[in-house]
Amino acid sequence: MHISVALLLELGIILAFLGLLGTLARRFALSPVPLYLLVGLALGEGGIAPVPAAGSFVETGAGIGVVLLLLVLGLEFTVPEFTVSLRRHLPSAWVDLVLNATPGAVAGWLLGLDAGGILALAGVTYISSSGIIARLLGDLRRMSNRETPAVLSVLVLEDFAMAAYLPLLAVVAAGGTWQQALLGVLLALGAVVAALTMSYWWGHHLGRLLSHPDEEQLLLRVLGVTLIVSALAEAVHVSAAVGAFLVGLSLTGEAADRARKVLSPLRDLFAAVFFLAIGLSIPPDSLLPVLPVALLLAVVTAATKVASGWYAARREGAGRRGRLRAGTALIARGEFSIVIIGLMGTGHDRLGALVAAYVLLLAVAGPVITRFTGPRASGTKHSPRQGTPVP
Amino acid sequence: MDVNEVLLPGVGLLYEFVNREGDKIGVVARRSGDFELAVYEEGDPDQARAVFRLTGEEADVVADILGAPRIAERFADLTKEVPGLSAGQVEVLAGTPFAGRPLGESRARTRTGASIVAIVRGEDVIPSPGPEQILRAGDVLVVIGTREGIAAVEQLVRS
């Protein structure tokens, strides 16, 4: 077997560099997502250091990255968490959807994008990054705060809305008619309901089928089934990501816990490759012209997220400071906005550049703003330790 | 005592309670097995001050320390509900034959009919000790059985 020296070397250098940047990002409690995008931008055509040999791996790996992102998201999901969130926070979820999808849709319309582009941009501004936010709240030690359950519930409902949204987008982006789109959504919703029902009644059977005391066996089985289901979903134009999400949803209990544990490192690796690939596909010089629009959109949608978080926290009975903390926590956009752009594929270059710039801005600004609305600003009387950043 | 349970979707559970001194205390039990303890500001339940975090293993140690004095009590409560059954505590004194020897060698259950259900060793509790468990001077054996049975275990260990 011939091993390509160039591939190993390029990939090795890229991964080591990403690791270094990730360490830096963690030190400032920032998300590594924007850094991976930036590295991708720098390595792409017209960038500072092109990597021809690693390109094919990155391209293949990116597809697997999307599938793993959604699979692990589905594994995180439990039916009781969803139903409790739905019962308590449905009005907050509506407010969140209307306030945040509208600016994206309006911007898309003003920019003269087609239906797929408008829908994509609406999704991009709607979906907060549950990954960044959950981690941030843990780092800032806000898990026991009054507003936190409301924030987390809104995130769960957003993630769930993605299951209906992604197939809709996949159909519209492929140039399908509205009837086809509707059919696609109904198909996807039916599949989600079926997956949830199955996981509720027969989840343990499926778990027994896939799980195995040996971790290697578990990994191979879950990954194998997920890739097959994703491929089938892609073949019927429901999108591979939704297929993977469904597999994640169907697995519950101990099987899901163990699967999450063995898959998470793999997800982290391939998700990084995915963000890199998105960066690679965008010519760096296309970023500058879209920057004013991205900045404006970022400011507007940061404000609308604050409003929706404010509303959700008020329904939980949190005070003004709690409402502000909830609102600012929701600002960060990240992985799923990028997933949406990945789904749109080529042919939407301007949109890709706009969304990349938008996510770069908000994935960095979100955590910073959230941190500054913490106890330091609230001026609580006790203990100076509260004000110091958590390492 | 009322413990309020709040779901933290995607993260785990938050338990809240107010102690006798009026402090509101929150315990976050994460799905990953880690714990976080927090106290709330007086008059402001929105803002929690995280006190410390524990890994699952550390939480087990804390639970054992807090729970050790209560284990024997709990067994005593249990036996109240079953007529004819009692619980007793037998200390292994230094210089007695079983100090330093495995529990199994005492053949306590076969000879007395009473069971040794736990060993309290300082602040540790060894629940359901196996026959290979080495006894040490100072250990307190928690014994469940008839009154005669418990007395017989006491005699056996002391002889």
Short mmCIF file of C-alpha atoms in Angstrom, two decimals, chain B:
data_model
loop_
_atom_site.label_atom_id
_atom_site.label_comp_id
_atom_site.label_asym_id
_atom_site.label_seq_id
_atom_site.Cartn_x
_atom_site.Cartn_y
_atom_site.Cartn_z
CA MET B 1 -37.60 18.60 53.85
CA ASP B 2 -38.81 19.60 50.40
CA VAL B 3 -36.40 19.06 47.57
CA ASN B 4 -37.34 20.84 44.38
CA GLU B 5 -36.25 19.07 41.21
CA VAL B 6 -35.70 21.13 38.06
CA LEU B 7 -34.88 19.64 34.67
CA LEU B 8 -31.86 21.09 32.89
CA PRO B 9 -32.40 19.86 29.32
CA GLY B 10 -29.25 18.43 27.81
CA VAL B 11 -27.29 18.88 31.04
CA GLY B 12 -28.96 16.97 33.85
CA LEU B 13 -30.96 17.84 36.95
CA LEU B 14 -30.93 20.64 39.49
CA TYR B 15 -32.03 19.89 43.06
CA GLU B 16 -32.88 22.84 45.30
CA PHE B 17 -33.64 22.89 49.00
CA VAL B 18 -33.55 25.27 51.94
CA ASN B 19 -31.65 24.15 55.03
CA ARG B 20 -32.64 24.93 58.64
CA GLU B 21 -30.51 28.06 58.64
CA GLY B 22 -32.44 29.40 55.69
CA ASP B 23 -29.69 29.01 53.08
CA LYS B 24 -31.00 27.98 49.71
CA ILE B 25 -28.76 25.27 48.31
CA GLY B 26 -28.62 23.95 44.76
CA VAL B 27 -27.06 20.70 43.58
CA VAL B 28 -26.52 20.21 39.84
CA ALA B 29 -26.28 16.55 38.90
CA ARG B 30 -24.84 16.41 35.43
CA ARG B 31 -25.46 13.56 33.04
CA SER B 32 -21.73 13.07 32.81
CA GLY B 33 -21.73 12.03 36.50
CA ASP B 34 -20.19 15.28 37.78
CA PHE B 35 -21.81 17.44 40.43
CA GLU B 36 -21.83 21.14 41.21
CA LEU B 37 -22.89 22.68 44.52
CA ALA B 38 -24.20 26.22 44.70
CA VAL B 39 -25.72 28.57 47.23
CA TYR B 40 -28.10 31.36 46.31
CA GLU B 41 -27.74 34.98 47.27
CA GLU B 42 -30.06 36.06 50.04
CA GLY B 43 -33.17 37.50 48.48
CA ASP B 44 -32.01 36.76 44.93
CA PRO B 45 -32.73 33.22 43.81
CA ASP B 46 -31.70 34.09 40.25
CA GLN B 47 -28.01 34.32 40.91
CA ALA B 48 -26.32 31.22 42.26
CA ARG B 49 -22.81 31.27 43.60
CA ALA B 50 -21.16 28.00 42.59
CA VAL B 51 -19.28 26.70 45.61
CA PHE B 52 -17.44 23.74 44.17
CA ARG B 53 -17.55 20.99 41.60
CA LEU B 54 -17.10 17.29 42.23
CA THR B 55 -16.34 14.41 39.92
CA GLY B 56 -18.57 11.38 40.36
CA GLU B 57 -15.85 9.67 42.39
CA GLU B 58 -15.40 12.68 44.69
CA ALA B 59 -19.17 12.92 45.17
CA ASP B 60 -19.20 9.26 46.26
CA VAL B 61 -16.57 10.01 48.90
CA VAL B 62 -18.56 13.00 50.22
CA ALA B 63 -21.75 10.94 50.27
CA ASP B 64 -19.97 8.21 52.26
CA ILE B 65 -18.62 10.70 54.79
CA LEU B 66 -22.00 12.33 55.26
CA GLY B 67 -23.81 9.01 55.29
CA ALA B 68 -21.53 6.89 57.53
CA PRO B 69 -23.03 7.72 60.95
CA ARG B 70 -26.48 7.14 59.56
CA ILE B 71 -25.96 3.68 58.14
CA ALA B 72 -26.32 1.86 61.45
CA GLU B 73 -29.34 4.02 62.30
CA ARG B 74 -30.99 3.12 59.05
CA PHE B 75 -30.51 -0.57 59.68
CA ALA B 76 -32.00 -0.03 63.14
CA ASP B 77 -35.04 1.64 61.56
CA LEU B 78 -35.41 -1.25 59.16
CA THR B 79 -35.44 -3.86 61.89
CA LYS B 80 -38.22 -2.03 63.74
CA GLU B 81 -40.50 -2.93 60.88
CA VAL B 82 -39.78 -6.66 61.09
CA PRO B 83 -40.85 -8.25 64.37
CA GLY B 84 -38.26 -10.52 65.93
CA LEU B 85 -35.40 -8.97 63.94
CA SER B 86 -32.88 -6.69 65.60
CA ALA B 87 -29.79 -4.79 64.65
CA GLY B 88 -26.71 -4.50 66.80
CA GLN B 89 -23.21 -3.17 66.64
CA VAL B 90 -20.22 -5.23 67.67
CA GLU B 91 -16.78 -3.70 67.91
CA VAL B 92 -13.71 -5.73 67.00
CA LEU B 93 -11.33 -5.10 69.87
CA ALA B 94 -7.56 -5.18 69.53
CA GLY B 95 -6.07 -8.52 70.58
CA THR B 96 -9.22 -10.53 69.86
CA PRO B 97 -8.84 -13.49 67.49
CA PHE B 98 -10.54 -11.99 64.43
CA ALA B 99 -8.65 -8.70 64.30
CA GLY B 100 -6.46 -9.04 61.19
CA ARG B 101 -8.25 -12.12 59.86
CA PRO B 102 -10.81 -12.42 57.06
CA LEU B 103 -14.47 -12.12 57.97
CA GLY B 104 -15.22 -15.53 56.43
CA GLU B 105 -13.08 -17.31 59.00
CA SER B 106 -15.46 -16.31 61.79
CA ARG B 107 -18.17 -18.36 60.07
CA ALA B 108 -20.53 -16.06 61.95
CA ARG B 109 -23.66 -16.68 59.95
CA THR B 110 -23.37 -20.47 59.95
CA ARG B 111 -22.69 -20.54 63.67
CA THR B 112 -25.12 -17.85 64.91
CA GLY B 113 -27.72 -17.31 62.19
CA ALA B 114 -27.08 -13.53 62.29
CA SER B 115 -25.67 -11.58 59.31
CA ILE B 116 -22.95 -8.99 59.26
CA VAL B 117 -24.40 -6.46 56.81
CA ALA B 118 -21.82 -3.68 57.04
CA ILE B 119 -18.49 -2.75 58.58
CA VAL B 120 -18.02 0.80 59.83
CA ARG B 121 -14.32 1.66 59.75
CA GLY B 122 -13.64 5.17 60.97
CA GLU B 123 -15.46 7.36 58.49
CA ASP B 124 -15.77 4.63 55.87
CA VAL B 125 -18.56 2.17 55.54
CA ILE B 126 -18.07 -1.16 53.83
CA PRO B 127 -21.57 -2.30 52.90
CA SER B 128 -22.26 -6.04 52.38
CA PRO B 129 -18.71 -7.14 53.20
CA GLY B 130 -17.57 -10.37 51.51
CA PRO B 131 -15.97 -13.32 53.36
CA GLU B 132 -12.52 -12.21 52.14
CA GLN B 133 -12.84 -8.83 53.90
CA ILE B 134 -10.03 -8.52 56.49
CA LEU B 135 -11.26 -7.28 59.87
CA ARG B 136 -9.26 -4.71 61.76
CA ALA B 137 -9.17 -3.72 65.39
CA GLY B 138 -11.59 -0.85 65.88
CA ASP B 139 -14.00 -1.97 63.15
CA VAL B 140 -17.65 -1.85 64.12
CA LEU B 141 -19.69 -4.71 62.67
CA VAL B 142 -23.34 -3.96 61.94
CA VAL B 143 -25.20 -7.20 62.67
CA ILE B 144 -28.78 -8.10 61.81
CA GLY B 145 -30.55 -11.14 63.28
CA THR B 146 -32.41 -12.34 66.36
CA ARG B 147 -31.33 -10.97 69.73
CA GLU B 148 -29.72 -14.30 70.58
CA GLY B 149 -27.96 -14.37 67.24
CA ILE B 150 -26.46 -10.91 67.78
CA ALA B 151 -25.36 -11.87 71.28
CA ALA B 152 -23.74 -15.00 69.84
CA VAL B 153 -21.82 -12.92 67.26
CA GLU B 154 -20.64 -10.65 70.05
CA GLN B 155 -19.39 -13.62 72.03
CA LEU B 156 -17.73 -15.12 68.97
CA VAL B 157 -15.84 -11.96 68.11
CA ARG B 158 -14.86 -11.18 71.69
CA SER B 159 -13.75 -14.69 72.71
#
